[in-house]
Short mmCIF file of C-alpha atoms (C1' of nucleotides) in Angstrom, two decimals:
data_model
loop_
_atom_site.label_atom_id
_atom_site.label_comp_id
_atom_site.label_asym_id
_atom_site.label_seq_id
_atom_site.Cartn_x
_atom_site.Cartn_y
_atom_site.Cartn_z
CA MET A 1 -7.69 52.46 -42.35
CA ARG A 2 -9.60 52.29 -38.52
CA SER A 3 -9.32 52.32 -35.36
CA THR A 4 -10.40 49.52 -33.36
CA THR A 5 -9.16 46.90 -30.79
CA VAL A 6 -6.94 44.55 -32.21
CA SER A 7 -6.27 41.60 -30.30
CA ILE A 8 -2.20 40.39 -29.74
CA GLN A 9 -3.24 37.35 -31.41
CA THR A 10 -4.12 39.26 -34.41
CA LEU A 11 -1.07 41.55 -34.72
CA ARG A 12 1.33 38.47 -34.87
CA ARG A 13 -0.48 37.44 -37.80
CA LEU A 14 -0.64 40.73 -39.49
CA PRO A 15 3.65 40.71 -40.62
CA LEU A 16 2.18 37.17 -42.15
CA TYR A 17 -0.17 38.73 -44.45
CA LEU A 18 1.81 41.08 -44.95
CA HIS A 19 4.88 38.90 -46.06
CA TYR A 20 2.37 36.96 -48.32
CA LEU A 21 0.99 39.91 -50.24
CA LYS A 22 4.58 41.06 -50.79
CA SER A 23 5.03 38.06 -52.46
CA VAL A 24 2.25 37.77 -54.89
CA LYS A 25 1.42 41.53 -55.40
CA ASP A 26 2.98 41.53 -58.98
CA GLU A 27 0.52 37.83 -59.70
CA LEU A 28 -2.59 39.14 -57.92
CA PRO A 29 -3.92 42.53 -58.32
CA SER A 30 -6.96 41.88 -55.73
CA ILE A 31 -7.34 39.22 -53.11
CA SER A 32 -9.88 37.71 -51.62
CA ALA A 33 -9.42 36.71 -47.63
CA THR A 34 -10.61 33.41 -48.76
CA LEU A 35 -7.67 33.06 -50.64
CA LEU A 36 -5.25 34.51 -48.51
CA ALA A 37 -6.57 32.39 -45.89
CA ASP A 38 -5.84 29.46 -47.59
CA ALA A 39 -2.76 30.57 -48.86
CA LEU A 40 -1.36 30.45 -45.26
CA GLY A 41 -3.42 27.76 -43.70
CA LEU A 42 -5.92 29.82 -41.82
CA ASN A 43 -9.31 30.30 -40.80
CA ASP A 44 -11.03 32.72 -43.65
CA VAL A 45 -13.46 33.95 -41.22
CA GLN A 46 -10.24 35.19 -38.89
CA VAL A 47 -8.45 36.40 -41.62
CA ARG A 48 -11.46 38.49 -42.79
CA LYS A 49 -11.93 40.01 -38.88
CA ASP A 50 -7.89 40.23 -38.62
CA LEU A 51 -8.07 42.33 -41.99
CA GLY A 52 -11.69 44.20 -41.14
CA SER A 53 -10.23 45.95 -38.19
CA VAL A 54 -6.78 47.20 -40.06
CA SER A 55 -7.54 48.14 -43.37
CA GLY A 56 -11.77 47.59 -43.70
CA ASN A 57 -11.25 49.09 -47.53
CA GLY A 58 -12.25 44.99 -48.79
CA ARG A 59 -15.22 45.11 -51.48
CA PRO A 60 -17.90 41.93 -51.28
CA LYS A 61 -17.06 39.99 -54.27
CA LYS A 62 -13.97 41.67 -54.86
CA GLY A 63 -12.13 41.20 -51.91
CA TYR A 64 -9.32 43.22 -51.57
CA VAL A 65 -6.77 45.59 -53.85
CA THR A 66 -3.53 43.83 -52.97
CA GLU A 67 -1.27 47.42 -53.30
CA GLU A 68 -3.53 48.73 -51.28
CA LEU A 69 -4.26 46.25 -48.08
CA ILE A 70 -0.28 46.30 -48.02
CA VAL A 71 0.02 49.83 -47.56
CA ASP A 72 -2.76 49.74 -44.91
CA LEU A 73 -0.73 46.85 -43.06
CA GLU A 74 2.48 48.69 -43.59
CA GLU A 75 0.61 52.08 -41.81
CA TYR A 76 -1.02 50.01 -38.86
CA LEU A 77 2.10 47.87 -38.50
CA GLY A 78 4.63 51.35 -38.66
CA CYS A 79 6.89 49.93 -41.34
CA ASN A 80 7.75 53.34 -42.62
CA SER A 81 8.57 54.58 -39.55
CA ASN A 82 12.17 54.24 -38.02
CA THR A 83 12.87 52.43 -34.85
CA PRO A 84 15.26 53.04 -33.19
CA ALA A 85 17.05 49.99 -31.40
CA VAL A 86 19.81 48.72 -29.22
CA LEU A 87 21.23 45.32 -28.45
CA ILE A 88 23.16 44.21 -25.56
CA GLY A 89 24.76 40.98 -25.90
CA ALA A 90 26.79 40.38 -28.95
CA GLY A 91 27.43 36.99 -28.91
CA ASN A 92 25.83 34.15 -31.90
CA LEU A 93 23.16 35.00 -31.75
CA GLY A 94 23.12 38.96 -31.05
CA ARG A 95 25.95 38.87 -34.19
CA ALA A 96 23.03 37.65 -35.57
CA LEU A 97 20.28 39.86 -35.39
CA LEU A 98 22.55 42.31 -36.48
CA SER A 99 23.87 40.90 -39.71
CA TYR A 100 19.98 39.94 -40.25
CA SER A 101 18.87 42.67 -42.95
CA GLY A 102 15.61 42.18 -43.01
CA PHE A 103 13.79 43.95 -39.94
CA SER A 104 13.89 47.72 -41.40
CA ASP A 105 11.25 45.69 -43.78
CA TYR A 106 9.60 46.19 -41.12
CA GLY A 107 11.13 49.70 -39.55
CA LEU A 108 13.60 48.33 -37.32
CA ARG A 109 16.91 50.34 -37.18
CA ILE A 110 19.69 48.68 -34.70
CA VAL A 111 21.51 52.05 -33.89
CA ALA A 112 24.13 50.68 -31.00
CA ALA A 113 25.27 46.94 -30.01
CA PHE A 114 26.85 46.63 -26.24
CA ASP A 115 28.84 43.94 -24.59
CA ALA A 116 30.47 43.70 -20.95
CA SER A 117 32.56 41.47 -21.85
CA PRO A 118 36.00 43.67 -22.93
CA ALA A 119 37.47 40.52 -25.84
CA VAL A 120 34.83 41.40 -27.59
CA VAL A 121 34.14 45.37 -27.15
CA GLY A 122 35.44 47.17 -30.16
CA LYS A 123 35.18 44.20 -32.47
CA GLU A 124 32.88 44.86 -35.38
CA ALA A 125 29.49 42.90 -35.80
CA GLY A 126 26.65 43.72 -38.64
CA GLY A 127 28.61 47.02 -39.85
CA LEU A 128 28.51 48.21 -35.76
CA THR A 129 31.57 48.35 -33.45
CA VAL A 130 30.50 46.76 -30.59
CA ARG A 131 30.11 49.28 -27.12
CA PRO A 132 30.79 49.00 -24.07
CA ILE A 133 27.95 48.70 -21.62
CA ASP A 134 28.63 52.19 -20.02
CA GLU A 135 28.22 53.85 -22.98
CA LEU A 136 24.35 52.69 -23.13
CA LYS A 137 22.92 55.72 -21.34
CA LYS A 138 24.68 58.52 -23.90
CA ILE A 139 23.14 56.21 -26.72
CA CYS A 140 19.87 55.86 -25.94
CA THR A 141 19.83 59.30 -24.79
CA ASP A 142 20.99 60.96 -28.39
CA ASN A 143 19.05 58.45 -30.37
CA ASP A 144 15.91 58.69 -28.51
CA VAL A 145 15.82 54.96 -28.70
CA LYS A 146 12.91 52.93 -26.80
CA LEU A 147 13.40 49.52 -28.09
CA GLY A 148 16.30 47.00 -26.56
CA ILE A 149 17.16 43.61 -27.59
CA ILE A 150 18.23 41.02 -25.04
CA THR A 151 20.87 38.54 -26.32
CA VAL A 152 22.95 37.77 -23.07
CA PRO A 153 22.87 34.85 -21.23
CA ALA A 154 20.60 34.13 -19.07
CA SER A 155 22.46 34.58 -15.89
CA GLY A 156 22.94 37.82 -17.07
CA ALA A 157 19.77 39.31 -18.77
CA GLN A 158 17.96 40.79 -15.65
CA ASP A 159 20.76 43.01 -14.95
CA ALA A 160 20.90 43.83 -19.09
CA CYS A 161 17.28 44.64 -18.82
CA ASP A 162 17.22 46.56 -16.12
CA LYS A 163 20.06 49.03 -17.19
CA LEU A 164 17.82 49.19 -20.22
CA VAL A 165 14.90 50.63 -18.38
CA ALA A 166 16.90 53.14 -16.70
CA CYS A 167 17.91 54.26 -19.59
CA GLY A 168 13.85 54.71 -20.72
CA ILE A 169 13.66 52.04 -22.91
CA THR A 170 9.96 50.88 -22.58
CA ALA A 171 9.46 47.73 -25.44
CA ILE A 172 12.43 44.86 -25.07
CA TRP A 173 12.65 41.77 -27.06
CA ASN A 174 14.89 38.91 -24.89
CA PHE A 175 15.91 36.36 -26.47
CA ALA A 176 17.25 34.63 -23.04
CA PRO A 177 15.23 32.06 -21.44
CA THR A 178 13.99 33.92 -18.34
CA THR A 179 11.43 35.89 -17.56
CA LEU A 180 12.19 39.74 -16.78
CA LYS A 181 10.76 41.62 -14.11
CA VAL A 182 9.77 45.12 -15.24
CA PRO A 183 7.82 48.26 -13.72
CA GLU A 184 4.73 49.13 -15.20
CA GLY A 185 4.19 50.46 -18.77
CA VAL A 186 8.20 48.31 -19.71
CA LEU A 187 6.56 45.92 -22.12
CA VAL A 188 8.52 42.20 -22.26
CA GLU A 189 8.72 40.27 -25.64
CA ASN A 190 10.08 36.57 -24.81
CA GLU A 191 11.77 35.27 -27.86
CA ASN A 192 11.83 31.62 -26.00
CA LEU A 193 13.48 28.98 -28.57
CA ALA A 194 13.75 26.55 -25.72
CA SER A 195 9.86 26.73 -25.57
CA SER A 196 9.24 26.19 -29.04
CA LEU A 197 11.87 22.92 -28.68
CA ALA A 198 9.78 21.83 -25.95
CA VAL A 199 6.57 21.59 -28.21
CA LEU A 200 8.78 20.03 -31.21
CA SER A 201 10.19 17.43 -28.32
CA LYS A 202 6.97 16.12 -27.55
CA HIS A 203 5.79 16.02 -30.45
CA LEU A 204 8.38 13.40 -31.24
CA ILE A 205 8.15 11.27 -27.98
CA GLY A 206 4.55 11.04 -28.89
CA ASP A 207 3.49 10.00 -25.15
CA GLY A 208 1.59 12.61 -23.05
CA ARG A 209 -1.14 14.10 -25.49
CA ILE A 210 -1.05 17.28 -26.61
CA ALA A 211 -4.20 19.21 -26.34
CA MET B 1 5.23 11.23 -13.00
CA ARG B 2 1.94 11.48 -14.52
CA SER B 3 0.77 11.14 -17.75
CA THR B 4 -2.38 13.82 -18.08
CA THR B 5 -3.19 16.14 -21.04
CA VAL B 6 -0.86 19.01 -20.75
CA SER B 7 -1.60 21.96 -23.15
CA ILE B 8 0.98 23.51 -25.34
CA GLN B 9 0.20 26.90 -23.68
CA THR B 10 1.56 24.52 -20.01
CA LEU B 11 4.10 22.93 -22.44
CA ARG B 12 5.65 26.20 -23.43
CA ARG B 13 5.80 27.15 -19.80
CA LEU B 14 7.59 23.74 -18.63
CA PRO B 15 11.57 24.95 -19.97
CA LEU B 16 10.93 28.68 -18.18
CA TYR B 17 10.45 26.16 -14.55
CA LEU B 18 13.10 24.26 -15.60
CA HIS B 19 15.68 26.73 -16.31
CA TYR B 20 14.63 28.88 -13.10
CA LEU B 21 14.72 25.69 -10.94
CA LYS B 22 18.74 24.48 -11.84
CA SER B 23 19.55 28.23 -11.27
CA VAL B 24 18.25 28.05 -7.77
CA LYS B 25 18.43 24.67 -6.81
CA ASP B 26 21.51 25.01 -4.64
CA GLU B 27 19.99 27.71 -2.11
CA LEU B 28 16.76 26.27 -2.29
CA PRO B 29 16.21 22.80 -1.09
CA SER B 30 11.88 22.86 -1.77
CA ILE B 31 10.36 25.17 -3.65
CA SER B 32 6.53 25.95 -3.51
CA ALA B 33 4.52 26.92 -6.38
CA THR B 34 3.47 30.28 -4.87
CA LEU B 35 7.47 31.19 -4.90
CA LEU B 36 7.82 29.76 -8.81
CA ALA B 37 4.89 31.73 -9.81
CA ASP B 38 6.33 34.92 -8.40
CA ALA B 39 10.09 34.71 -9.54
CA LEU B 40 8.60 33.93 -13.06
CA GLY B 41 5.67 36.62 -12.82
CA LEU B 42 2.96 34.32 -13.21
CA ASN B 43 0.16 32.96 -11.69
CA ASP B 44 0.60 30.53 -8.48
CA VAL B 45 -2.68 28.18 -9.87
CA GLN B 46 -1.23 27.91 -13.28
CA VAL B 47 2.14 27.26 -11.49
CA ARG B 48 0.55 24.61 -9.00
CA LYS B 49 -1.87 23.37 -12.17
CA ASP B 50 1.65 22.82 -14.98
CA LEU B 51 3.31 21.43 -11.88
CA GLY B 52 0.90 19.00 -10.78
CA SER B 53 0.30 17.71 -14.32
CA VAL B 54 3.74 16.66 -15.02
CA SER B 55 4.96 15.95 -11.60
CA GLY B 56 2.20 15.85 -9.06
CA ASN B 57 5.53 15.37 -6.06
CA GLY B 58 4.50 18.22 -4.57
CA ARG B 59 3.85 18.52 -0.58
CA PRO B 60 1.23 20.51 1.27
CA LYS B 61 3.14 22.60 3.53
CA LYS B 62 6.66 21.71 2.07
CA GLY B 63 5.97 22.21 -1.75
CA TYR B 64 8.31 20.85 -4.20
CA VAL B 65 11.97 19.07 -3.49
CA THR B 66 13.86 20.99 -5.99
CA GLU B 67 15.96 18.29 -7.57
CA GLU B 68 13.04 16.16 -7.78
CA LEU B 69 11.12 18.58 -9.73
CA ILE B 70 13.74 19.44 -12.06
CA VAL B 71 14.57 15.41 -12.60
CA ASP B 72 10.45 15.05 -13.40
CA LEU B 73 10.55 18.06 -15.69
CA GLU B 74 13.88 16.89 -17.77
CA GLU B 75 12.51 14.00 -18.38
CA TYR B 76 9.28 15.38 -19.34
CA LEU B 77 10.63 17.87 -21.74
CA GLY B 78 12.95 14.34 -23.10
CA CYS B 79 16.16 16.38 -21.77
CA ASN B 80 17.92 13.13 -21.40
CA SER B 81 17.00 11.49 -24.76
CA ASN B 82 18.95 12.67 -27.77
CA THR B 83 17.18 14.51 -30.51
CA PRO B 84 19.18 13.97 -34.12
CA ALA B 85 18.10 17.17 -35.83
CA VAL B 86 19.55 18.86 -39.16
CA LEU B 87 19.34 22.60 -40.18
CA ILE B 88 19.17 23.93 -43.63
CA GLY B 89 20.42 27.13 -44.44
CA ALA B 90 23.57 28.04 -43.26
CA GLY B 91 23.40 32.32 -43.25
CA ASN B 92 23.54 34.47 -40.46
CA LEU B 93 20.79 33.29 -38.35
CA GLY B 94 21.50 29.32 -39.62
CA ARG B 95 24.93 29.79 -38.23
CA ALA B 96 24.18 31.26 -34.89
CA LEU B 97 21.78 28.46 -34.39
CA LEU B 98 24.37 26.20 -34.60
CA SER B 99 26.84 27.61 -32.69
CA TYR B 100 24.74 27.98 -29.96
CA SER B 101 25.54 25.70 -27.16
CA GLY B 102 22.19 26.13 -25.00
CA PHE B 103 20.52 22.96 -27.33
CA SER B 104 22.08 20.30 -25.64
CA ASP B 105 20.85 21.01 -22.27
CA TYR B 106 17.04 20.11 -24.07
CA GLY B 107 17.86 17.00 -25.58
CA LEU B 108 18.76 18.05 -29.53
CA ARG B 109 21.84 17.35 -31.32
CA ILE B 110 22.20 18.78 -34.65
CA VAL B 111 24.04 16.75 -36.93
CA ALA B 112 24.21 17.92 -40.01
CA ALA B 113 24.10 21.50 -42.04
CA PHE B 114 23.08 22.00 -45.37
CA ASP B 115 22.83 24.79 -48.14
CA ALA B 116 21.86 25.41 -51.44
CA SER B 117 24.43 27.88 -52.17
CA PRO B 118 27.59 26.43 -53.60
CA ALA B 119 29.32 29.08 -51.76
CA VAL B 120 28.33 27.62 -48.58
CA VAL B 121 29.05 24.14 -48.96
CA GLY B 122 32.01 23.14 -47.39
CA LYS B 123 32.73 26.12 -45.17
CA GLU B 124 32.49 25.05 -41.31
CA ALA B 125 29.79 26.37 -38.97
CA GLY B 126 29.68 25.65 -35.09
CA GLY B 127 31.86 22.82 -35.63
CA LEU B 128 29.66 21.23 -38.65
CA THR B 129 31.07 21.00 -42.34
CA VAL B 130 28.14 22.59 -44.28
CA ARG B 131 26.89 19.73 -47.00
CA PRO B 132 24.93 20.40 -49.80
CA ILE B 133 21.33 19.61 -50.46
CA ASP B 134 21.41 16.03 -51.86
CA GLU B 135 23.25 14.80 -49.19
CA LEU B 136 20.31 15.24 -47.27
CA LYS B 137 18.34 12.35 -47.52
CA LYS B 138 21.27 9.87 -46.56
CA ILE B 139 22.23 11.76 -43.57
CA CYS B 140 19.10 12.04 -42.50
CA THR B 141 18.13 8.32 -42.99
CA ASP B 142 21.97 7.02 -41.71
CA ASN B 143 21.11 9.48 -38.08
CA ASP B 144 17.09 8.30 -37.91
CA VAL B 145 16.52 12.12 -37.81
CA LYS B 146 12.79 13.46 -37.42
CA LEU B 147 13.16 16.97 -36.35
CA GLY B 148 14.62 19.62 -39.15
CA ILE B 149 15.27 23.31 -38.77
CA ILE B 150 14.55 25.95 -41.89
CA THR B 151 17.02 28.79 -41.60
CA VAL B 152 16.67 29.49 -45.44
CA PRO B 153 15.31 33.13 -46.56
CA ALA B 154 11.57 32.55 -46.91
CA SER B 155 11.19 32.54 -50.66
CA GLY B 156 13.34 28.74 -50.04
CA ALA B 157 10.97 28.20 -47.27
CA GLN B 158 8.19 25.68 -48.27
CA ASP B 159 11.58 24.24 -50.95
CA ALA B 160 13.29 23.25 -48.06
CA CYS B 161 10.50 22.13 -45.93
CA ASP B 162 9.23 19.98 -48.93
CA LYS B 163 12.42 18.30 -49.09
CA LEU B 164 12.82 17.56 -45.23
CA VAL B 165 8.99 16.03 -45.30
CA ALA B 166 10.20 13.37 -48.07
CA CYS B 167 13.05 12.60 -46.37
CA GLY B 168 10.53 11.68 -43.27
CA ILE B 169 11.05 14.72 -41.04
CA THR B 170 7.68 14.92 -38.68
CA ALA B 171 8.68 18.33 -37.08
CA ILE B 172 9.74 21.49 -38.43
CA TRP B 173 11.12 24.43 -36.66
CA ASN B 174 10.89 27.41 -39.21
CA PHE B 175 12.15 30.54 -39.00
CA ALA B 176 11.70 32.08 -42.25
CA PRO B 177 8.46 34.44 -41.85
CA THR B 178 6.15 32.01 -44.13
CA THR B 179 3.81 29.58 -43.28
CA LEU B 180 4.46 26.56 -44.35
CA LYS B 181 1.97 23.84 -46.44
CA VAL B 182 3.40 20.13 -44.52
CA PRO B 183 0.89 16.55 -44.40
CA GLU B 184 -1.18 15.69 -41.81
CA GLY B 185 1.04 15.04 -39.06
CA VAL B 186 4.10 16.74 -39.65
CA LEU B 187 3.93 19.58 -37.23
CA VAL B 188 5.60 23.07 -37.72
CA GLU B 189 6.90 25.19 -35.07
CA ASN B 190 6.49 28.52 -36.13
CA GLU B 191 9.85 31.29 -34.35
CA ASN B 192 8.52 34.12 -36.01
CA LEU B 193 10.18 37.20 -35.60
CA ALA B 194 8.37 39.75 -37.40
CA SER B 195 5.26 38.41 -35.11
CA SER B 196 6.95 39.58 -32.32
CA LEU B 197 8.70 43.08 -34.07
CA ALA B 198 4.76 43.50 -34.49
CA VAL B 199 4.10 43.14 -30.94
CA LEU B 200 6.70 45.60 -30.18
CA SER B 201 6.40 48.19 -32.22
CA LYS B 202 2.49 48.65 -32.25
CA HIS B 203 3.48 49.61 -28.24
CA LEU B 204 5.72 51.79 -29.00
CA ILE B 205 3.57 53.34 -31.25
CA GLY B 206 0.81 53.53 -28.69
CA ASP B 207 -2.16 54.30 -30.83
CA GLY B 208 -4.80 51.57 -31.79
CA ARG B 209 -5.39 49.93 -28.36
CA ILE B 210 -3.61 45.99 -28.09
CA ALA B 211 -6.30 44.51 -26.19
"C1'" DT C 1 -4.04 21.46 16.30
"C1'" DA C 2 -3.27 25.58 13.14
"C1'" DG C 3 -1.83 26.63 8.99
"C1'" DA C 4 0.75 26.79 4.69
"C1'" DT C 5 0.41 24.02 0.37
"C1'" DT C 6 -1.30 21.43 -2.05
"C1'" DG C 7 -4.71 19.49 -6.57
"C1'" DT C 8 -9.73 20.16 -8.16
"C1'" DT C 9 -14.13 21.98 -9.05
"C1'" DA C 10 -16.41 25.81 -10.84
"C1'" DA C 11 -16.61 30.77 -12.57
"C1'" DT C 12 -14.26 34.15 -15.76
"C1'" DC C 13 -12.07 35.41 -19.79
"C1'" DG C 14 -10.31 35.88 -24.78
"C1'" DA C 15 -10.16 33.85 -29.16
"C1'" DT C 16 -11.92 31.28 -32.38
"C1'" DT C 17 -15.38 29.47 -35.33
"C1'" DA C 18 -19.69 29.32 -36.90
"C1'" DA C 19 -24.34 31.41 -38.90
"C1'" DC C 20 -26.60 35.58 -40.53
"C1'" DA C 21 -27.71 39.70 -43.18
"C1'" DA C 22 -25.10 43.00 -45.71
"C1'" DT C 23 -23.53 44.66 -50.59
"C1'" DC C 24 -21.16 45.29 -55.11
"C1'" DT D 1 -30.33 40.15 -61.35
"C1'" DA D 2 -27.78 35.94 -58.37
"C1'" DG D 3 -23.75 34.79 -56.49
"C1'" DA D 4 -19.41 35.45 -54.52
"C1'" DT D 5 -17.44 38.13 -50.24
"C1'" DT D 6 -17.51 40.87 -47.54
"C1'" DG D 7 -18.64 42.48 -42.10
"C1'" DT D 8 -21.17 41.77 -38.10
"C1'" DT D 9 -23.60 39.20 -34.29
"C1'" DA D 10 -24.04 34.39 -31.44
"C1'" DA D 11 -21.68 30.19 -30.41
"C1'" DT D 12 -17.92 27.41 -29.32
"C1'" DC D 13 -14.07 25.97 -27.26
"C1'" DG D 14 -9.70 26.50 -24.99
"C1'" DA D 15 -6.98 28.66 -21.23
"C1'" DT D 16 -6.21 31.55 -16.67
"C1'" DT D 17 -8.37 32.72 -12.59
"C1'" DA D 18 -10.62 31.76 -8.40
"C1'" DA D 19 -13.31 29.33 -4.69
"C1'" DC D 20 -12.52 25.83 -2.19
"C1'" DA D 21 -12.01 21.27 -0.52
"C1'" DA D 22 -7.81 17.86 1.07
"C1'" DT D 23 -3.63 17.04 3.53
"C1'" DC D 24 0.73 17.27 5.73
#
DNA sequence: TAGATTGTTAATCGATTAACAATC
DNA sequence: TAGATTGTTAATCGATTAACAATC
């Protein structure tokens, strides 16, 4: 495995490759970038470049050994590591994420869930008991948590964010439809449903050409 | 309001502007692109360009009338329209989306939920009774549904997608971690949690510089 | 008028795609 | 060897940012 520069766009595609490869590894012991590109509806050169920067174990005429490529991707993405995370906001979306089992495939483990509302604290969600916010600091320190997930309404998002940052969190997954202000060195990844919906709606409305 | 070409990136930012403007409209009767950019952590020229292509009602020295800009954005995004949608896959994520009340702000209305599993059919989720897949066609036709939401596991996503397309759906919101194959003219918007997680994980792992 | 803010035109940057040489 | 497939270098494309002229 190499350690070249990988663009964010490439990084986003890697899990797609990994997921597809896992699903076909029994039928296809080896696979070419062209075939992979075709299966995922991507440009073949792009896939070749992406794989090259992460694995580099492709052989001319043969392509990649599927199993080998899976291992390289998993290693690169840290799927075998165990990243502890905390979640703030045990509403509908928060509980859905807590119950979602697929995260462990990517090395993520949500160790605790918090909510500001006393009505929700103490209830169970996805195998965890929802805790009050004032326990956040202790949990983060004890478990060396660096990743925080925000699933509160937009109005409370910045506050939740500030609390997470104060606890030493350096990566935030934000599901609230707001932009968060964070200090240098903290990464925010926005999962903005409204943005996606805008793209879909505009396609349906049809006017106002999209580039 | 104008009708110029709007890039997809711009389109994705519009809901952020709208959300922020709504939250401050009582305090700020008018707002400049610079101020808006600052609040959202964006480049001011970018915001100016984005707003210019949608509203164009900015006045030198004064900026935009907040209320006016909100109306322009809402009109552009079709927030006041009523887009019917169907959802396939009433699992954790599907139910969370069904219960999420925020979509109506953007003109979306989920009219029916479907699931392949007989165990789930008939149960209630977000005020709707989950229906069997074979009712899909009728519901879509009766309600003139053009937007479909896929929240099934990856293995069933393409099948769900094909069924939606067969019912005349032309826009698909895909939450399954797979790439979907669709005919020309059908738009797929992927909400890929694994991709976002990859970006976050890589930031935490820290090695392998991200461009 | 002076100055803040707008909108536009040009420069930069990054990512994708195309062309090509290398190799099993 | 011939050909498929790789990886790399160059060209294209689109989006962001910078510089500037227009305007209330």
